[in-house]
Each structure stands twice: as structure tokens, then as C-alpha cells.
mmCIF file of C-alpha atoms and ligand atoms in Angstrom:
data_model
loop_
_atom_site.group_PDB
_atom_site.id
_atom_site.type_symbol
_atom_site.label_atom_id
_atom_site.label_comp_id
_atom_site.label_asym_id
_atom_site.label_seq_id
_atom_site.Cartn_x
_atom_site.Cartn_y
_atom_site.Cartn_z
ATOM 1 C CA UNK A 208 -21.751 -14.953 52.121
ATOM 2 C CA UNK A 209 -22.327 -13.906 55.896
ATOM 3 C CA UNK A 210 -21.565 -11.109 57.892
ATOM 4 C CA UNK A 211 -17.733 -12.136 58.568
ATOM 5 C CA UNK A 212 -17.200 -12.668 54.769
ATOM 6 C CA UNK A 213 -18.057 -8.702 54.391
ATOM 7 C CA UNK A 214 -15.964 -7.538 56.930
ATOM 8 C CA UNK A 215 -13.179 -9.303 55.850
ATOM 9 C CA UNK A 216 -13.737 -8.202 52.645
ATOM 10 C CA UNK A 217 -13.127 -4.918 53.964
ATOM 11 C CA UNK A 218 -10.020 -6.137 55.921
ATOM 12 C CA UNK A 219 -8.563 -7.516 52.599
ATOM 13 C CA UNK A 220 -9.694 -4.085 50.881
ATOM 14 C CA UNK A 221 -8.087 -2.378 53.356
ATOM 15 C CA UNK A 222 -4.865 -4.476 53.347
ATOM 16 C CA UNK A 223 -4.703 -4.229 48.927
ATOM 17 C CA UNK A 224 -5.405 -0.666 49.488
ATOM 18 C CA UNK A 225 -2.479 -0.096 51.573
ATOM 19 C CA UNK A 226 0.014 -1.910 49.930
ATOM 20 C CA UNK A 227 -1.031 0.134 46.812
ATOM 21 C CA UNK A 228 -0.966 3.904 48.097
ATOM 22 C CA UNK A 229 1.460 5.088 46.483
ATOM 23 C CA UNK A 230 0.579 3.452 42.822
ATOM 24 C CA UNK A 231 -2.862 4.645 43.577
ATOM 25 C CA UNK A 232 -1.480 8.595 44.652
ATOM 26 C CA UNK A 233 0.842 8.279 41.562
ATOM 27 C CA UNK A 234 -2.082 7.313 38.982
ATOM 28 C CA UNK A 235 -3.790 10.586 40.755
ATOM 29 C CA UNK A 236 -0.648 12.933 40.429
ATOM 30 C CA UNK A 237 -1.051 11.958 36.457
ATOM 31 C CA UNK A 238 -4.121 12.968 36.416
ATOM 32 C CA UNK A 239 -6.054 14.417 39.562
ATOM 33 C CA UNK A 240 -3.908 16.027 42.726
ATOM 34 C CA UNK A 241 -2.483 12.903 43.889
ATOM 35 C CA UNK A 242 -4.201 12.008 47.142
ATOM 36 C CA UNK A 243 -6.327 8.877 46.086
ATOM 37 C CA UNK A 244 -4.022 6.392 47.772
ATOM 38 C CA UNK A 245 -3.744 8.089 50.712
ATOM 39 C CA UNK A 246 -7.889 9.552 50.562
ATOM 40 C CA UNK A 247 -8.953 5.773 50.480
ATOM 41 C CA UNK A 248 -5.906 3.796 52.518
ATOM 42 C CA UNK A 249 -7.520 6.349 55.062
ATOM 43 C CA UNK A 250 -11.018 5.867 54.893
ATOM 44 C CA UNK A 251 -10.538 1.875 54.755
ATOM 45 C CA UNK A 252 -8.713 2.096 58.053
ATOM 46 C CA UNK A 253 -11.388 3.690 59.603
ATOM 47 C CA UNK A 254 -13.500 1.499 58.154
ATOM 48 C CA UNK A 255 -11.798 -1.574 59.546
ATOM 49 C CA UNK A 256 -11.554 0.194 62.737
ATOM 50 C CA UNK A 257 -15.588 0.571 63.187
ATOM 51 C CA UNK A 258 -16.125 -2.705 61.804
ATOM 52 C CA UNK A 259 -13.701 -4.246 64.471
ATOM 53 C CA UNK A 260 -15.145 -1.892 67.467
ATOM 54 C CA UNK A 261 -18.737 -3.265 67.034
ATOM 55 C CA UNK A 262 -19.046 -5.705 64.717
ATOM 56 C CA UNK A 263 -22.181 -5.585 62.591
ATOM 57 C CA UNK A 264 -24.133 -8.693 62.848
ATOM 58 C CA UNK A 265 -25.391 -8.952 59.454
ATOM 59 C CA UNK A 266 -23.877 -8.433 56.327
ATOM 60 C CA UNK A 267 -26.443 -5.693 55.324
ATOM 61 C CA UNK A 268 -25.246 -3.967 58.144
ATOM 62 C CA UNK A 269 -21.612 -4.666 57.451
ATOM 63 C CA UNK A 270 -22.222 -2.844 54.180
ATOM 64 C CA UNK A 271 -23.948 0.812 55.405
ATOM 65 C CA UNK A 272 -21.571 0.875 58.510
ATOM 66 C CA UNK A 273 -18.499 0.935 55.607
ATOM 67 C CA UNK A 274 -20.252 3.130 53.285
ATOM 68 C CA UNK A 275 -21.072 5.795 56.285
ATOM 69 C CA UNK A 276 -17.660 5.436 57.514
ATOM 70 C CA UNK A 277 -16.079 6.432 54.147
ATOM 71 C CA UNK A 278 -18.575 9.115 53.619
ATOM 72 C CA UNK A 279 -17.473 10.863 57.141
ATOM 73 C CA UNK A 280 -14.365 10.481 56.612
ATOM 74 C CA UNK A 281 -13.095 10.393 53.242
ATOM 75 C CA UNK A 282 -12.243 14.106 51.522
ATOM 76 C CA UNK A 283 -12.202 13.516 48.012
ATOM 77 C CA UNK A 284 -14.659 12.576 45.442
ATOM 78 C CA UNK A 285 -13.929 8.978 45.975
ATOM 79 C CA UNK A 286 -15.056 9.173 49.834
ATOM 80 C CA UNK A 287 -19.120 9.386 48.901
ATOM 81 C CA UNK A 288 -18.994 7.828 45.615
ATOM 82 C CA UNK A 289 -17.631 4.449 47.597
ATOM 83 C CA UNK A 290 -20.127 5.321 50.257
ATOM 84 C CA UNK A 291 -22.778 5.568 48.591
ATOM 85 C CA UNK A 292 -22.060 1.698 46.486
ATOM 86 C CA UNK A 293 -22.025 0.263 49.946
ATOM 87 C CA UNK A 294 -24.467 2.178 51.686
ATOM 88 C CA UNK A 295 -26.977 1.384 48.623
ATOM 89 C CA UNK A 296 -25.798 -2.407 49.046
ATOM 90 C CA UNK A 297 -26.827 -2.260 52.451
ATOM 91 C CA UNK A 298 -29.734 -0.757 52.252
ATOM 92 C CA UNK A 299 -30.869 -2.848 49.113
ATOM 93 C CA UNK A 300 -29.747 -5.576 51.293
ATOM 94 C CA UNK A 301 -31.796 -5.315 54.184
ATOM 95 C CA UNK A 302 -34.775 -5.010 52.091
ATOM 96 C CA UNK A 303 -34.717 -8.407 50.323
ATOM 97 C CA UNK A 304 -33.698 -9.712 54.040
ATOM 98 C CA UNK A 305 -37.466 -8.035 55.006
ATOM 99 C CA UNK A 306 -38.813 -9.417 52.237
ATOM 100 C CA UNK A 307 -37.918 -12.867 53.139
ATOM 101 C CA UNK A 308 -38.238 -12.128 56.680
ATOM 102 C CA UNK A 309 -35.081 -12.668 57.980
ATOM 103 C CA UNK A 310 -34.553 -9.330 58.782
ATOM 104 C CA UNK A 311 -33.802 -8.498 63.083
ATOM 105 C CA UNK A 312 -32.157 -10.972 65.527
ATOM 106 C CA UNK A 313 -30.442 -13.998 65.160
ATOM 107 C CA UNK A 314 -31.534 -13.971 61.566
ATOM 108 C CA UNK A 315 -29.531 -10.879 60.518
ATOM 109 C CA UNK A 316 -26.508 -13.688 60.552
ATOM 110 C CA UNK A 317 -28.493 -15.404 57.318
ATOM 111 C CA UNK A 318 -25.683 -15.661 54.409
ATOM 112 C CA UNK A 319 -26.512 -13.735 51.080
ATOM 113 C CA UNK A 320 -26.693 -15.287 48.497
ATOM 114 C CA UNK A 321 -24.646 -14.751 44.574
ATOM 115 C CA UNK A 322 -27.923 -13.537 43.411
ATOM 116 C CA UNK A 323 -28.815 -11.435 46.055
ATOM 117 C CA UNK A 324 -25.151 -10.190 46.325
ATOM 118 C CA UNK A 325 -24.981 -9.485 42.646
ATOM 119 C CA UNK A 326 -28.574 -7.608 42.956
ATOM 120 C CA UNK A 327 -27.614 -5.334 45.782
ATOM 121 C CA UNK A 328 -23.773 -4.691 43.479
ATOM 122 C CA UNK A 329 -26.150 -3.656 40.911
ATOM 123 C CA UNK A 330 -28.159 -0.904 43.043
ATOM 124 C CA UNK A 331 -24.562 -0.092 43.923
ATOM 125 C CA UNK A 332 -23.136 0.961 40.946
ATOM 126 C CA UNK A 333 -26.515 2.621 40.047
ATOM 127 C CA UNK A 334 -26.145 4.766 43.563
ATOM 128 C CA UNK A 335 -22.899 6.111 41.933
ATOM 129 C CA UNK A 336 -23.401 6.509 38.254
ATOM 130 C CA UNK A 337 -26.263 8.696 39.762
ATOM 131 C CA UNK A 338 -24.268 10.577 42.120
ATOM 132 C CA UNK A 339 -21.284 11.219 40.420
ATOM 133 C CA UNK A 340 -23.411 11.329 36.794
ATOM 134 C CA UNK A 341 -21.168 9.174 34.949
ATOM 135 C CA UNK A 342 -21.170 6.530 32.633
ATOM 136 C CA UNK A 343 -19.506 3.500 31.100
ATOM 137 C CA UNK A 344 -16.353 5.196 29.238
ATOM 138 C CA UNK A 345 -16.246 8.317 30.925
ATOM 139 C CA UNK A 346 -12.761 7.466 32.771
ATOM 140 C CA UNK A 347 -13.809 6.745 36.300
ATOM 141 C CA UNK A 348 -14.583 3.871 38.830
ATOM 142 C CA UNK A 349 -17.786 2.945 37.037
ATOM 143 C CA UNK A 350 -15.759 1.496 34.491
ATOM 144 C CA UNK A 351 -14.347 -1.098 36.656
ATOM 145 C CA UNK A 352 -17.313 -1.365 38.975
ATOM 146 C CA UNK A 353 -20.152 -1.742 35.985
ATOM 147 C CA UNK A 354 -18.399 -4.620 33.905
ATOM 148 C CA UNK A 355 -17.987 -6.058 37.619
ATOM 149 C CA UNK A 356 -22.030 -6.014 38.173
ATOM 150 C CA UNK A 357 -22.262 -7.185 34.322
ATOM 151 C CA UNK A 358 -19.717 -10.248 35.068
ATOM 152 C CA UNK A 359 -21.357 -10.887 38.746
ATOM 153 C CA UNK A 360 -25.187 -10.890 36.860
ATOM 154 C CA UNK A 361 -23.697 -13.403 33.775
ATOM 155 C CA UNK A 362 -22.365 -15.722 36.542
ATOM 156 C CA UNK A 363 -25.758 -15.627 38.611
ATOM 157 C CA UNK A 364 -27.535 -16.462 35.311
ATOM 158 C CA UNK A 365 -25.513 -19.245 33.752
ATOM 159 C CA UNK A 366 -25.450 -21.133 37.756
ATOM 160 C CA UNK A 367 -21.874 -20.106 38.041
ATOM 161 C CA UNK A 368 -20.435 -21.134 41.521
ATOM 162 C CA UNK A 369 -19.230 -18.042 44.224
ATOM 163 C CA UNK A 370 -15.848 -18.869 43.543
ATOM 164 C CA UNK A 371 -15.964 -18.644 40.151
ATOM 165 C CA UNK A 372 -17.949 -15.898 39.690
ATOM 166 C CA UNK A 373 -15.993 -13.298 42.339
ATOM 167 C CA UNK A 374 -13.185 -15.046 40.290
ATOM 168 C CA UNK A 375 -14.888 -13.351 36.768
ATOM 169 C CA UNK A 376 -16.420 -9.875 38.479
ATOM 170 C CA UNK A 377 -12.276 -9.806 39.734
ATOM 171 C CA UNK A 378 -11.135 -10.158 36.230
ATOM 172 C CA UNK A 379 -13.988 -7.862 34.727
ATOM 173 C CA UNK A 380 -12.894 -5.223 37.060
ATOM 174 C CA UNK A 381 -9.453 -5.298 36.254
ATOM 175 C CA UNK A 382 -9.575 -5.312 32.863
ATOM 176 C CA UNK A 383 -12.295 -2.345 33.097
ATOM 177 C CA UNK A 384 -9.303 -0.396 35.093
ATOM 178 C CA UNK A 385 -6.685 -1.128 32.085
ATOM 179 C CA UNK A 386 -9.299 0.117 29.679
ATOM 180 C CA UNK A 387 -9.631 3.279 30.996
ATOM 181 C CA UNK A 388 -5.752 4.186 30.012
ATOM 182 C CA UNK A 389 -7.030 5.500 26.349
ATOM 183 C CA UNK A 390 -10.281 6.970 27.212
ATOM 184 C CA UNK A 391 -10.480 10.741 27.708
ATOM 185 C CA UNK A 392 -11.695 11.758 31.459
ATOM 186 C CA UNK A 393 -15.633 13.134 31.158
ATOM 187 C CA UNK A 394 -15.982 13.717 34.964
ATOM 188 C CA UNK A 395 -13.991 14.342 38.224
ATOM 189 C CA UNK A 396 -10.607 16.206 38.370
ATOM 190 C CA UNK A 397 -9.235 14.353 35.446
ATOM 191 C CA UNK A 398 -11.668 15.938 32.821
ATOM 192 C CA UNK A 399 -9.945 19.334 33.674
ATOM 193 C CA UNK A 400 -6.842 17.945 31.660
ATOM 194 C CA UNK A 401 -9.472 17.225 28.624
ATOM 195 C CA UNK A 402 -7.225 15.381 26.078
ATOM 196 C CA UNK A 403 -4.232 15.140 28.263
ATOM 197 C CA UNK A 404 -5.831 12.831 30.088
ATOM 198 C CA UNK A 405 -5.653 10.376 27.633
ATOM 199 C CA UNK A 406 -2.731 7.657 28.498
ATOM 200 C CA UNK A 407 -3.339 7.025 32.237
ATOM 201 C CA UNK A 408 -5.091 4.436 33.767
ATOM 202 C CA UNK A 409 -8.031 5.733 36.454
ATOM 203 C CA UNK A 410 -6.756 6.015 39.645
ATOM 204 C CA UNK A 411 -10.643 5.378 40.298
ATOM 205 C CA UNK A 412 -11.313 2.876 38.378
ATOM 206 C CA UNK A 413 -7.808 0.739 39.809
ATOM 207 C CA UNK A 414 -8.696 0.769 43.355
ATOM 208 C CA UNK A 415 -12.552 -0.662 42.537
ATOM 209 C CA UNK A 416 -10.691 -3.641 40.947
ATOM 210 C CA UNK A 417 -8.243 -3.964 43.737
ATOM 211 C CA UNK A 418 -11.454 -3.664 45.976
ATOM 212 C CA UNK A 419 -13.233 -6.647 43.600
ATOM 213 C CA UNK A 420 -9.825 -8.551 44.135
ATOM 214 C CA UNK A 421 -10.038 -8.844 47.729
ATOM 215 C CA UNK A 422 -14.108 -9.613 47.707
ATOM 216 C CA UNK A 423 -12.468 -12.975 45.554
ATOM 217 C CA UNK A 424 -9.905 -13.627 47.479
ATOM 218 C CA UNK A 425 -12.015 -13.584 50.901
ATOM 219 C CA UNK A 426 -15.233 -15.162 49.331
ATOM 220 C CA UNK A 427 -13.854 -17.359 46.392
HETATM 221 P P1 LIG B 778 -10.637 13.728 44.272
HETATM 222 O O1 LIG B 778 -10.892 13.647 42.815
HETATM 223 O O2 LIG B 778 -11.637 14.583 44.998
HETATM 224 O O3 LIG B 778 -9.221 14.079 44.604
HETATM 225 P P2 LIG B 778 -9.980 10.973 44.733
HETATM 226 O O4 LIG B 778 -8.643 11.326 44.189
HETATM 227 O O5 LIG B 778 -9.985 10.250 46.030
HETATM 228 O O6 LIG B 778 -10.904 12.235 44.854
HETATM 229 O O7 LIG B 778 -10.759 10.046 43.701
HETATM 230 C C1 LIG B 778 -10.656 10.254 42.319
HETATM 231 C C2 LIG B 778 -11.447 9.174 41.594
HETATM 232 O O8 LIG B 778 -12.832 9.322 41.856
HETATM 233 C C3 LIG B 778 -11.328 9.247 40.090
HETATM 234 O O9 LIG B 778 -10.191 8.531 39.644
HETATM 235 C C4 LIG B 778 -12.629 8.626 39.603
HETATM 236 O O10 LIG B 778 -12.523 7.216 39.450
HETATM 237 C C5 LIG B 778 -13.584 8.904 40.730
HETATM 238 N N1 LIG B 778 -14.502 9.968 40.357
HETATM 239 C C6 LIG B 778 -14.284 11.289 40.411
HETATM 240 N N2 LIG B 778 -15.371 11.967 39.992
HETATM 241 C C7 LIG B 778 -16.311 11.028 39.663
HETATM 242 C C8 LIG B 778 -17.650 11.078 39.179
HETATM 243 N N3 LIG B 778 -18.274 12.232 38.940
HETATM 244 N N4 LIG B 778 -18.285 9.916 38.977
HETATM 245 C C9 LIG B 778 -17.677 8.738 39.232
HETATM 246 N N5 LIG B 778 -16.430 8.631 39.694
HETATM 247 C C10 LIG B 778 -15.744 9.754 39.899
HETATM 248 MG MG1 LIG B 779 -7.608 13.018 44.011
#
């Protein structure tokens, strides 16, 4: 997975994103104040639009120029909580590059690799259960994102092939997203509605799988 793979990742993110506002604002007008679609179809733009102006030459890169982007410019919660998964990536990222010294130059271009991919996801989703202090089952987009790191860390172990395994951390993400229709909101907006937040899917939680979709469909 090189450089080019993560920004079109973002491209397809962007693209999935887009096409999905206004599910994505309705899911929020449920149960938050109905800006997610537009919050992230935003940021995504932007990102796309720095990623495009100077393109980042390695995929570490790719990752913290994304994840500062949607920091600056995203308003709602979902803005640094999104951030802050790429911007770990990247920076967890760069590190095993240094380690291996690959890191600088031409070598930035040097392809990640599942393992290293699904290590740097991990620290991801870590970044934001830390930030936004939430766990599995609290309603939010750790529950897509964390059964996405589970699938992605399954598929490294068992030798499962890139295609397959985006294919699987897709899936996992998805079905994390449907699960969060009966759990009661612990964190964000939606916990203001205590039980009646019960019976809606995440708004959260569905854009990290459309987000997993388009890493399988660029990289799988
Ligand atoms: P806001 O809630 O500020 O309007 P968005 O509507 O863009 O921001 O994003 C809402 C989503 O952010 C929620 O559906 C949820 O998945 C996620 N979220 C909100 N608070 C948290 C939190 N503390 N931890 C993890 N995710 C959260
Ligand atoms: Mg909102």
C-alpha cells in the first residue's frame, strides 16, 4: 500500500461521503443536530483538496496531512476524533518507517505493508477511544472502527491476502454501524437523548464503515 493508495483512499472517502450527506445528516437529525453529512462531506473535500495541491510523498505523510486537515477544518466532534485516527496512523507510521530506515527521500515512497497498516489502524482507534473516552458499545464510531482493527489484526495473523482482508475490516465495519441501532448513546450529542436514543443507527459509526468501504475498494 503506497502513498497513491492513501490518497485515493481519501478520494474514494470523499466521493462515498458525498453521495451519502444527506443519509449521514438524517441519522444526525435522529439523534445529534443533523450536520454530520455535511461536517465530514466538508472536511473530506478539503482534504482531497490539500492532498491534490501537494501531494504527500509517503503514505505516512498522506495520513497526518488528512488528519490535520479535518482537525482545522471540521466543527463537530467528528472533525478531531477522525483527525486524530489518521494523524496517530501517520505518526505511528513514520516511526516503524525510522525503524526500518526507510524513513526521508526516495524511500518515503516504500509501500506499507497489511501488518504495518493494521498496526498503525490500531494506534488509530486507540488515539480516539482516548480522546473522545469511549468504548466498544457506547454508540459511536469506535464501534465500527474497533471491530475494523479486530478484523484487519485476524487477517494479518491467519496470512490473509490485502484484498481479502480490507474485504473483512469492510464488512466488520459495517456490521459494527448496524449494531449500534439498539445500543443506548454513552457519549457525544446522542447521550443527551439517554434512552431515546435507542433505535438509530450512529451517524458516527456509518460514515467509519463507508470510510473502511472505500480503503477496500481502492486497495482490495
Ligand atoms: P457533533 O456531534 O459535534 O455534531 P458530528 O455530528 O460531526 O459532530 O459527529 C457525530 C459523531 O461523532 C457521532 O455519531 C459519534 O459517532 C461521534 N462521536 C461523538 N462524540 C464522541 C466521543 N466522545 N467518542 C467517540 N465518538 C464520538
Ligand atoms: Mg452532529
Amino acid at each position: 500500500m503506497d502513498a497513491d493508495v492513501f490518497v485515493a483512499w481519501f478520494e474514494e472517502a470523499a466521493r462515498l461521503v458525498h453521495q451519502d450527506r444527506d443519509r449521514l445528516t438524517r441519522l444526525d437529525a435522529e439523534i445529534g443536530d443533523a450536520d454530520h453529512g455535511t461536517n465530514l462531506d466538508r472536511g473530506l473535500t478539503e482534504v482531497c483538496k490539500a492532498l491534490t495541491g501537494a501531494p504527500p510523498a509517503s503514505p505516512a505523510q498522506v495520513l497526518s496531512t488528512a488528519g490535520t486537515t479535518l482537525i482545522r477544518k471540521v466543527g463537530g466532534a467528528s472533525g478531531p476524533l477522525y483527525g486524530s485516527v489518521f494523524r496517530q496512523m501517520g505518526k505511528q507510521m513514520s516511526k516503524a518507517a525510522e525503524t526500518q530506515g526507510t524513513q526521508g527521500t526516495q524511500e518515503a515512497r516504500v509501500p506499507v505493508t497489511l501488518a504495518a497498516f493494521a498496526a498503525a489502524f490500531e494506534e488509530g482507534v486507540v488515539a480516539v477511544e482516548r480522546l473522545g473516552k469511549a468504548a466498544l458499545g457506547d454508540k459511536t464510531m469506535v464501534d465500527a472502527l474497533a471491530p475494523a482493527s479486530r478484523a484487519l489484526a485476524l487477517a494479518v495473523r491467519d496470512g490473509v491476502d490485502v484484498s481479502e482482508a480490507l474485504g473483512q475490516a469492510a464488512r466488520a465495519a459495517a456490521e459494527g454501524a448496524k449494531a449500534t441501532i439498539p445500543m443506548q448513546a454513552r457519549k457525544g450529542r446522542a447521550s443527551y437523548l439517554g434512552e431515546r436514543s435507542v433505535g438509530h443507527e450512529d451517524p458516527g459509526a456509518a460514515s467509519a464503515a463507508l470510510i473502511m468501504a472505500a480503503l477496500a475498494t481502492v486497495a482490495g
